[in-house]
mmCIF file of N, CA and C in Angstrom:
data_model
loop_
_atom_site.group_PDB
_atom_site.id
_atom_site.type_symbol
_atom_site.label_atom_id
_atom_site.label_comp_id
_atom_site.label_asym_id
_atom_site.label_seq_id
_atom_site.Cartn_x
_atom_site.Cartn_y
_atom_site.Cartn_z
ATOM 1 N N VAL A 3 -110.302 64.346 75.630
ATOM 2 C CA VAL A 3 -108.859 64.314 75.821
ATOM 3 C C VAL A 3 -108.425 62.912 76.253
ATOM 4 N N ASP A 4 -109.147 62.339 77.203
ATOM 5 C CA ASP A 4 -108.790 60.997 77.682
ATOM 6 C C ASP A 4 -108.886 59.964 76.566
ATOM 7 N N LYS A 5 -109.917 60.082 75.719
ATOM 8 C CA LYS A 5 -110.082 59.128 74.615
ATOM 9 C C LYS A 5 -108.920 59.230 73.628
ATOM 10 N N VAL A 6 -108.528 60.452 73.311
ATOM 11 C CA VAL A 6 -107.410 60.657 72.383
ATOM 12 C C VAL A 6 -106.129 60.096 72.987
ATOM 13 N N ASN A 7 -105.901 60.352 74.261
ATOM 14 C CA ASN A 7 -104.695 59.835 74.910
ATOM 15 C C ASN A 7 -104.714 58.321 75.043
ATOM 16 N N ALA A 8 -105.899 57.729 74.936
ATOM 17 C CA ALA A 8 -106.018 56.266 74.961
ATOM 18 C C ALA A 8 -105.899 55.671 73.560
ATOM 19 N N GLY A 9 -105.690 56.538 72.538
ATOM 20 C CA GLY A 9 -105.462 56.044 71.188
ATOM 21 C C GLY A 9 -106.497 56.424 70.156
ATOM 22 N N ALA A 10 -107.572 57.104 70.557
ATOM 23 C CA ALA A 10 -108.599 57.510 69.592
ATOM 24 C C ALA A 10 -108.073 58.627 68.693
ATOM 25 N N ASP A 11 -108.582 58.674 67.474
ATOM 26 C CA ASP A 11 -108.223 59.751 66.556
ATOM 27 C C ASP A 11 -108.884 61.054 67.002
ATOM 28 N N LEU A 12 -108.237 62.167 66.690
ATOM 29 C CA LEU A 12 -108.846 63.467 66.942
ATOM 30 C C LEU A 12 -110.123 63.580 66.117
ATOM 31 N N MET A 13 -111.158 64.148 66.703
ATOM 32 C CA MET A 13 -112.431 64.307 66.019
ATOM 33 C C MET A 13 -112.662 65.784 65.735
ATOM 34 N N PRO A 14 -113.215 66.119 64.563
ATOM 35 C CA PRO A 14 -113.408 67.527 64.193
ATOM 36 C C PRO A 14 -114.568 68.188 64.940
ATOM 37 N N ASP A 15 -114.466 68.245 66.239
ATOM 38 C CA ASP A 15 -115.482 68.864 67.083
ATOM 39 C C ASP A 15 -115.097 70.330 67.312
ATOM 40 N N PRO A 16 -116.017 71.276 67.093
ATOM 41 C CA PRO A 16 -115.679 72.698 67.257
ATOM 42 C C PRO A 16 -115.114 73.033 68.640
ATOM 43 N N LYS A 17 -115.637 72.422 69.694
ATOM 44 C CA LYS A 17 -115.129 72.698 71.044
ATOM 45 C C LYS A 17 -113.706 72.173 71.206
ATOM 46 N N LEU A 18 -113.427 70.991 70.654
ATOM 47 C CA LEU A 18 -112.077 70.434 70.717
ATOM 48 C C LEU A 18 -111.105 71.317 69.941
ATOM 49 N N LYS A 19 -111.527 71.775 68.767
ATOM 50 C CA LYS A 19 -110.661 72.627 67.950
ATOM 51 C C LYS A 19 -110.238 73.876 68.722
ATOM 52 N N CYS A 20 -111.194 74.528 69.375
ATOM 53 C CA CYS A 20 -110.862 75.750 70.110
ATOM 54 C C CYS A 20 -110.121 75.449 71.409
ATOM 55 N N TYR A 21 -110.356 74.282 71.994
ATOM 56 C CA TYR A 21 -109.573 73.848 73.157
ATOM 57 C C TYR A 21 -108.103 73.711 72.752
ATOM 58 N N LEU A 22 -107.863 73.079 71.597
ATOM 59 C CA LEU A 22 -106.495 72.911 71.103
ATOM 60 C C LEU A 22 -105.838 74.264 70.864
ATOM 61 N N LYS A 23 -106.576 75.197 70.265
ATOM 62 C CA LYS A 23 -106.057 76.544 70.032
ATOM 63 C C LYS A 23 -105.672 77.192 71.361
ATOM 64 N N CYS A 24 -106.543 77.080 72.344
ATOM 65 C CA CYS A 24 -106.287 77.679 73.654
ATOM 66 C C CYS A 24 -105.036 77.085 74.295
ATOM 67 N N ILE A 25 -104.907 75.775 74.264
ATOM 68 C CA ILE A 25 -103.728 75.110 74.829
ATOM 69 C C ILE A 25 -102.467 75.589 74.122
ATOM 70 N N MET A 26 -102.521 75.599 72.798
ATOM 71 C CA MET A 26 -101.335 75.956 72.026
ATOM 72 C C MET A 26 -100.931 77.406 72.260
ATOM 73 N N GLU A 27 -101.908 78.310 72.335
ATOM 74 C CA GLU A 27 -101.587 79.715 72.589
ATOM 75 C C GLU A 27 -101.064 79.910 74.012
ATOM 76 N N THR A 28 -101.693 79.267 74.977
ATOM 77 C CA THR A 28 -101.282 79.399 76.375
ATOM 78 C C THR A 28 -99.863 78.879 76.592
ATOM 79 N N ALA A 29 -99.522 77.795 75.902
ATOM 80 C CA ALA A 29 -98.188 77.196 76.043
ATOM 81 C C ALA A 29 -97.144 77.877 75.162
ATOM 82 N N GLY A 30 -97.557 78.880 74.388
ATOM 83 C CA GLY A 30 -96.623 79.587 73.517
ATOM 84 C C GLY A 30 -96.286 78.842 72.241
ATOM 85 N N MET A 31 -97.108 77.856 71.890
ATOM 86 C CA MET A 31 -96.857 77.060 70.684
ATOM 87 C C MET A 31 -97.490 77.663 69.436
ATOM 88 N N MET A 32 -98.412 78.627 69.609
ATOM 89 C CA MET A 32 -99.088 79.229 68.462
ATOM 90 C C MET A 32 -99.441 80.674 68.790
ATOM 91 N N THR A 33 -99.183 81.557 67.827
ATOM 92 C CA THR A 33 -99.522 82.967 67.957
ATOM 93 C C THR A 33 -100.123 83.437 66.643
ATOM 94 N N GLU A 34 -101.282 84.091 66.734
ATOM 95 C CA GLU A 34 -101.944 84.622 65.538
ATOM 96 C C GLU A 34 -102.113 83.560 64.453
ATOM 97 N N GLY A 35 -102.378 82.331 64.864
ATOM 98 C CA GLY A 35 -102.635 81.259 63.911
ATOM 99 C C GLY A 35 -101.399 80.649 63.272
ATOM 100 N N VAL A 36 -100.219 80.970 63.788
ATOM 101 C CA VAL A 36 -98.974 80.414 63.254
ATOM 102 C C VAL A 36 -98.301 79.589 64.352
ATOM 103 N N VAL A 37 -97.991 78.330 64.022
ATOM 104 C CA VAL A 37 -97.357 77.435 64.988
ATOM 105 C C VAL A 37 -95.868 77.752 65.086
ATOM 106 N N ASP A 38 -95.373 77.848 66.308
ATOM 107 C CA ASP A 38 -93.950 78.055 66.576
ATOM 108 C C ASP A 38 -93.351 76.683 66.877
ATOM 109 N N VAL A 39 -92.823 76.039 65.840
ATOM 110 C CA VAL A 39 -92.303 74.679 65.980
ATOM 111 C C VAL A 39 -91.167 74.632 66.997
ATOM 112 N N GLU A 40 -90.353 75.671 67.057
ATOM 113 C CA GLU A 40 -89.258 75.704 68.034
ATOM 114 C C GLU A 40 -89.810 75.642 69.458
ATOM 115 N N ALA A 41 -90.895 76.357 69.712
ATOM 116 C CA ALA A 41 -91.510 76.338 71.043
ATOM 117 C C ALA A 41 -92.083 74.960 71.353
ATOM 118 N N VAL A 42 -92.679 74.326 70.353
ATOM 119 C CA VAL A 42 -93.222 72.973 70.536
ATOM 120 C C VAL A 42 -92.089 72.021 70.900
ATOM 121 N N LEU A 43 -91.011 72.065 70.136
ATOM 122 C CA LEU A 43 -89.874 71.178 70.381
ATOM 123 C C LEU A 43 -89.264 71.415 71.762
ATOM 124 N N ALA A 44 -89.219 72.669 72.189
ATOM 125 C CA ALA A 44 -88.633 72.999 73.492
ATOM 126 C C ALA A 44 -89.433 72.403 74.648
ATOM 127 N N LEU A 45 -90.710 72.145 74.428
ATOM 128 C CA LEU A 45 -91.559 71.579 75.480
ATOM 129 C C LEU A 45 -91.433 70.064 75.607
ATOM 130 N N LEU A 46 -90.853 69.423 74.609
ATOM 131 C CA LEU A 46 -90.764 67.958 74.611
ATOM 132 C C LEU A 46 -89.524 67.459 75.349
ATOM 133 N N PRO A 47 -89.642 66.308 76.006
ATOM 134 C CA PRO A 47 -88.449 65.673 76.577
ATOM 135 C C PRO A 47 -87.465 65.333 75.451
ATOM 136 N N ASP A 48 -86.185 65.262 75.768
ATOM 137 C CA ASP A 48 -85.148 65.045 74.756
ATOM 138 C C ASP A 48 -85.417 63.853 73.852
ATOM 139 N N ASP A 49 -85.814 62.715 74.430
ATOM 140 C CA ASP A 49 -86.028 61.519 73.610
ATOM 141 C C ASP A 49 -87.184 61.705 72.632
ATOM 142 N N MET A 50 -88.256 62.349 73.071
ATOM 143 C CA MET A 50 -89.391 62.596 72.172
ATOM 144 C C MET A 50 -89.035 63.634 71.113
ATOM 145 N N ARG A 51 -88.250 64.632 71.503
ATOM 146 C CA ARG A 51 -87.848 65.674 70.556
ATOM 147 C C ARG A 51 -87.051 65.055 69.414
ATOM 148 N N ALA A 52 -86.077 64.234 69.751
ATOM 149 C CA ALA A 52 -85.226 63.614 68.731
ATOM 150 C C ALA A 52 -86.041 62.740 67.786
ATOM 151 N N LYS A 53 -86.989 62.025 68.332
ATOM 152 C CA LYS A 53 -87.783 61.093 67.534
ATOM 153 C C LYS A 53 -88.836 61.800 66.671
ATOM 154 N N ASN A 54 -89.313 62.963 67.105
ATOM 155 C CA ASN A 54 -90.441 63.614 66.441
ATOM 156 C C ASN A 54 -90.119 64.921 65.726
ATOM 157 N N GLU A 55 -88.899 65.416 65.856
ATOM 158 C CA GLU A 55 -88.571 66.732 65.294
ATOM 159 C C GLU A 55 -88.855 66.825 63.800
ATOM 160 N N GLN A 56 -88.418 65.855 63.036
ATOM 161 C CA GLN A 56 -88.612 65.912 61.586
ATOM 162 C C GLN A 56 -90.098 65.978 61.225
ATOM 163 N N ASN A 57 -90.913 65.164 61.880
ATOM 164 C CA ASN A 57 -92.345 65.171 61.589
ATOM 165 C C ASN A 57 -93.008 66.478 62.008
ATOM 166 N N LEU A 58 -92.634 67.007 63.167
ATOM 167 C CA LEU A 58 -93.217 68.265 63.621
ATOM 168 C C LEU A 58 -92.858 69.400 62.667
ATOM 169 N N ARG A 59 -91.606 69.437 62.231
ATOM 170 C CA ARG A 59 -91.200 70.464 61.265
ATOM 171 C C ARG A 59 -91.922 70.267 59.934
ATOM 172 N N GLY A 60 -92.103 69.010 59.539
ATOM 173 C CA GLY A 60 -92.806 68.720 58.291
ATOM 174 C C GLY A 60 -94.251 69.178 58.322
ATOM 175 N N CYS A 61 -94.878 69.062 59.471
ATOM 176 C CA CYS A 61 -96.272 69.510 59.605
ATOM 177 C C CYS A 61 -96.357 71.036 59.604
ATOM 178 N N GLY A 62 -95.388 71.690 60.230
ATOM 179 C CA GLY A 62 -95.411 73.151 60.285
ATOM 180 C C GLY A 62 -96.738 73.660 60.805
ATOM 181 N N THR A 63 -97.309 74.637 60.108
ATOM 182 C CA THR A 63 -98.638 75.161 60.421
ATOM 183 C C THR A 63 -99.586 74.687 59.339
ATOM 184 N N GLN A 64 -100.583 73.924 59.719
ATOM 185 C CA GLN A 64 -101.602 73.456 58.781
ATOM 186 C C GLN A 64 -102.750 74.462 58.819
ATOM 187 N N LYS A 65 -102.792 75.358 57.831
ATOM 188 C CA LYS A 65 -103.771 76.447 57.824
ATOM 189 C C LYS A 65 -105.191 75.926 57.670
ATOM 190 N N GLY A 66 -106.065 76.447 58.523
ATOM 191 C CA GLY A 66 -107.479 76.107 58.480
ATOM 192 C C GLY A 66 -108.323 77.341 58.232
ATOM 193 N N ALA A 67 -109.632 77.181 58.375
ATOM 194 C CA ALA A 67 -110.576 78.269 58.124
ATOM 195 C C ALA A 67 -110.444 79.394 59.157
ATOM 196 N N ASP A 68 -109.996 79.048 60.371
ATOM 197 C CA ASP A 68 -109.771 80.028 61.434
ATOM 198 C C ASP A 68 -108.677 79.468 62.353
ATOM 199 N N HIS A 69 -108.344 80.187 63.400
ATOM 200 C CA HIS A 69 -107.251 79.746 64.279
ATOM 201 C C HIS A 69 -107.568 78.432 64.990
ATOM 202 N N CYS A 70 -108.836 78.217 65.339
ATOM 203 C CA CYS A 70 -109.222 76.952 65.981
ATOM 204 C C CYS A 70 -109.004 75.795 65.010
ATOM 205 N N ASP A 71 -109.404 75.992 63.765
ATOM 206 C CA ASP A 71 -109.244 74.956 62.742
ATOM 207 C C ASP A 71 -107.764 74.721 62.442
ATOM 208 N N THR A 72 -106.977 75.781 62.424
ATOM 209 C CA THR A 72 -105.536 75.655 62.203
ATOM 210 C C THR A 72 -104.894 74.818 63.308
ATOM 211 N N ALA A 73 -105.262 75.084 64.550
ATOM 212 C CA ALA A 73 -104.731 74.299 65.671
ATOM 213 C C ALA A 73 -105.109 72.834 65.512
ATOM 214 N N PHE A 74 -106.363 72.574 65.168
ATOM 215 C CA PHE A 74 -106.836 71.200 64.995
ATOM 216 C C PHE A 74 -106.096 70.496 63.863
ATOM 217 N N LEU A 75 -106.009 71.128 62.701
ATOM 218 C CA LEU A 75 -105.356 70.499 61.547
ATOM 219 C C LEU A 75 -103.876 70.238 61.817
ATOM 220 N N THR A 76 -103.230 71.147 62.530
ATOM 221 C CA THR A 76 -101.823 70.951 62.876
ATOM 222 C C THR A 76 -101.677 69.778 63.842
ATOM 223 N N GLN A 77 -102.516 69.731 64.863
ATOM 224 C CA GLN A 77 -102.479 68.613 65.812
ATOM 225 C C GLN A 77 -102.802 67.294 65.110
ATOM 226 N N LEU A 78 -103.725 67.316 64.170
ATOM 227 C CA LEU A 78 -104.077 66.114 63.411
ATOM 228 C C LEU A 78 -102.868 65.620 62.621
ATOM 229 N N CYS A 79 -102.127 66.538 62.027
ATOM 230 C CA CYS A 79 -100.907 66.176 61.303
ATOM 231 C C CYS A 79 -99.905 65.540 62.257
ATOM 232 N N TRP A 80 -99.740 66.131 63.442
ATOM 233 C CA TRP A 80 -98.819 65.565 64.435
ATOM 234 C C TRP A 80 -99.243 64.164 64.828
ATOM 235 N N GLN A 81 -100.551 63.988 65.048
ATOM 236 C CA GLN A 81 -101.053 62.681 65.469
ATOM 237 C C GLN A 81 -100.810 61.631 64.383
ATOM 238 N N LYS A 82 -101.079 61.995 63.135
ATOM 239 C CA LYS A 82 -100.877 61.052 62.026
ATOM 240 C C LYS A 82 -99.396 60.733 61.836
ATOM 241 N N ALA A 83 -98.529 61.702 62.104
ATOM 242 C CA ALA A 83 -97.093 61.520 61.895
ATOM 243 C C ALA A 83 -96.484 60.534 62.889
ATOM 244 N N ASN A 84 -96.993 60.507 64.110
ATOM 245 C CA ASN A 84 -96.448 59.582 65.112
ATOM 246 C C ASN A 84 -97.478 59.342 66.208
ATOM 247 N N LYS A 85 -98.445 58.514 65.902
ATOM 248 C CA LYS A 85 -99.545 58.272 66.835
ATOM 249 C C LYS A 85 -99.070 57.678 68.162
ATOM 250 N N ALA A 86 -98.013 56.893 68.131
ATOM 251 C CA ALA A 86 -97.529 56.248 69.358
ATOM 252 C C ALA A 86 -97.089 57.264 70.413
ATOM 253 N N ASP A 87 -96.563 58.399 69.989
ATOM 254 C CA ASP A 87 -96.075 59.411 70.928
ATOM 255 C C ASP A 87 -97.048 60.569 71.133
ATOM 256 N N TYR A 88 -98.145 60.597 70.385
ATOM 257 C CA TYR A 88 -99.058 61.736 70.437
ATOM 258 C C TYR A 88 -99.867 61.739 71.735
ATOM 259 N N PHE A 89 -100.008 62.922 72.337
ATOM 260 C CA PHE A 89 -100.852 63.058 73.527
ATOM 261 C C PHE A 89 -101.362 64.488 73.634
ATOM 262 N N LEU A 90 -102.459 64.644 74.352
ATOM 263 C CA LEU A 90 -103.023 65.962 74.625
ATOM 264 C C LEU A 90 -102.855 66.277 76.104
ATOM 265 N N ILE A 91 -102.811 67.572 76.408
ATOM 266 C CA ILE A 91 -102.748 67.982 77.813
ATOM 267 C C ILE A 91 -104.034 68.696 78.176
#
């Protein structure tokens, strides 16, 4: 997490993928493998929401082999769309 927040690209590690799924489900951003973009946007500060809304909506849900992979692929899309603002919790 610290490496990614310092600018490293997300890596396709199985533990990271399921960590992302857990975070997204716990925060209400994903249910049954479907990303709730409205919930994601609601969690962002106003300035970040305005700057990133189009990209987040464009990414939508990036379907993977399972829910962990879906969370990872969606987060990867977000990171590629605006790396300067991307962060993990």
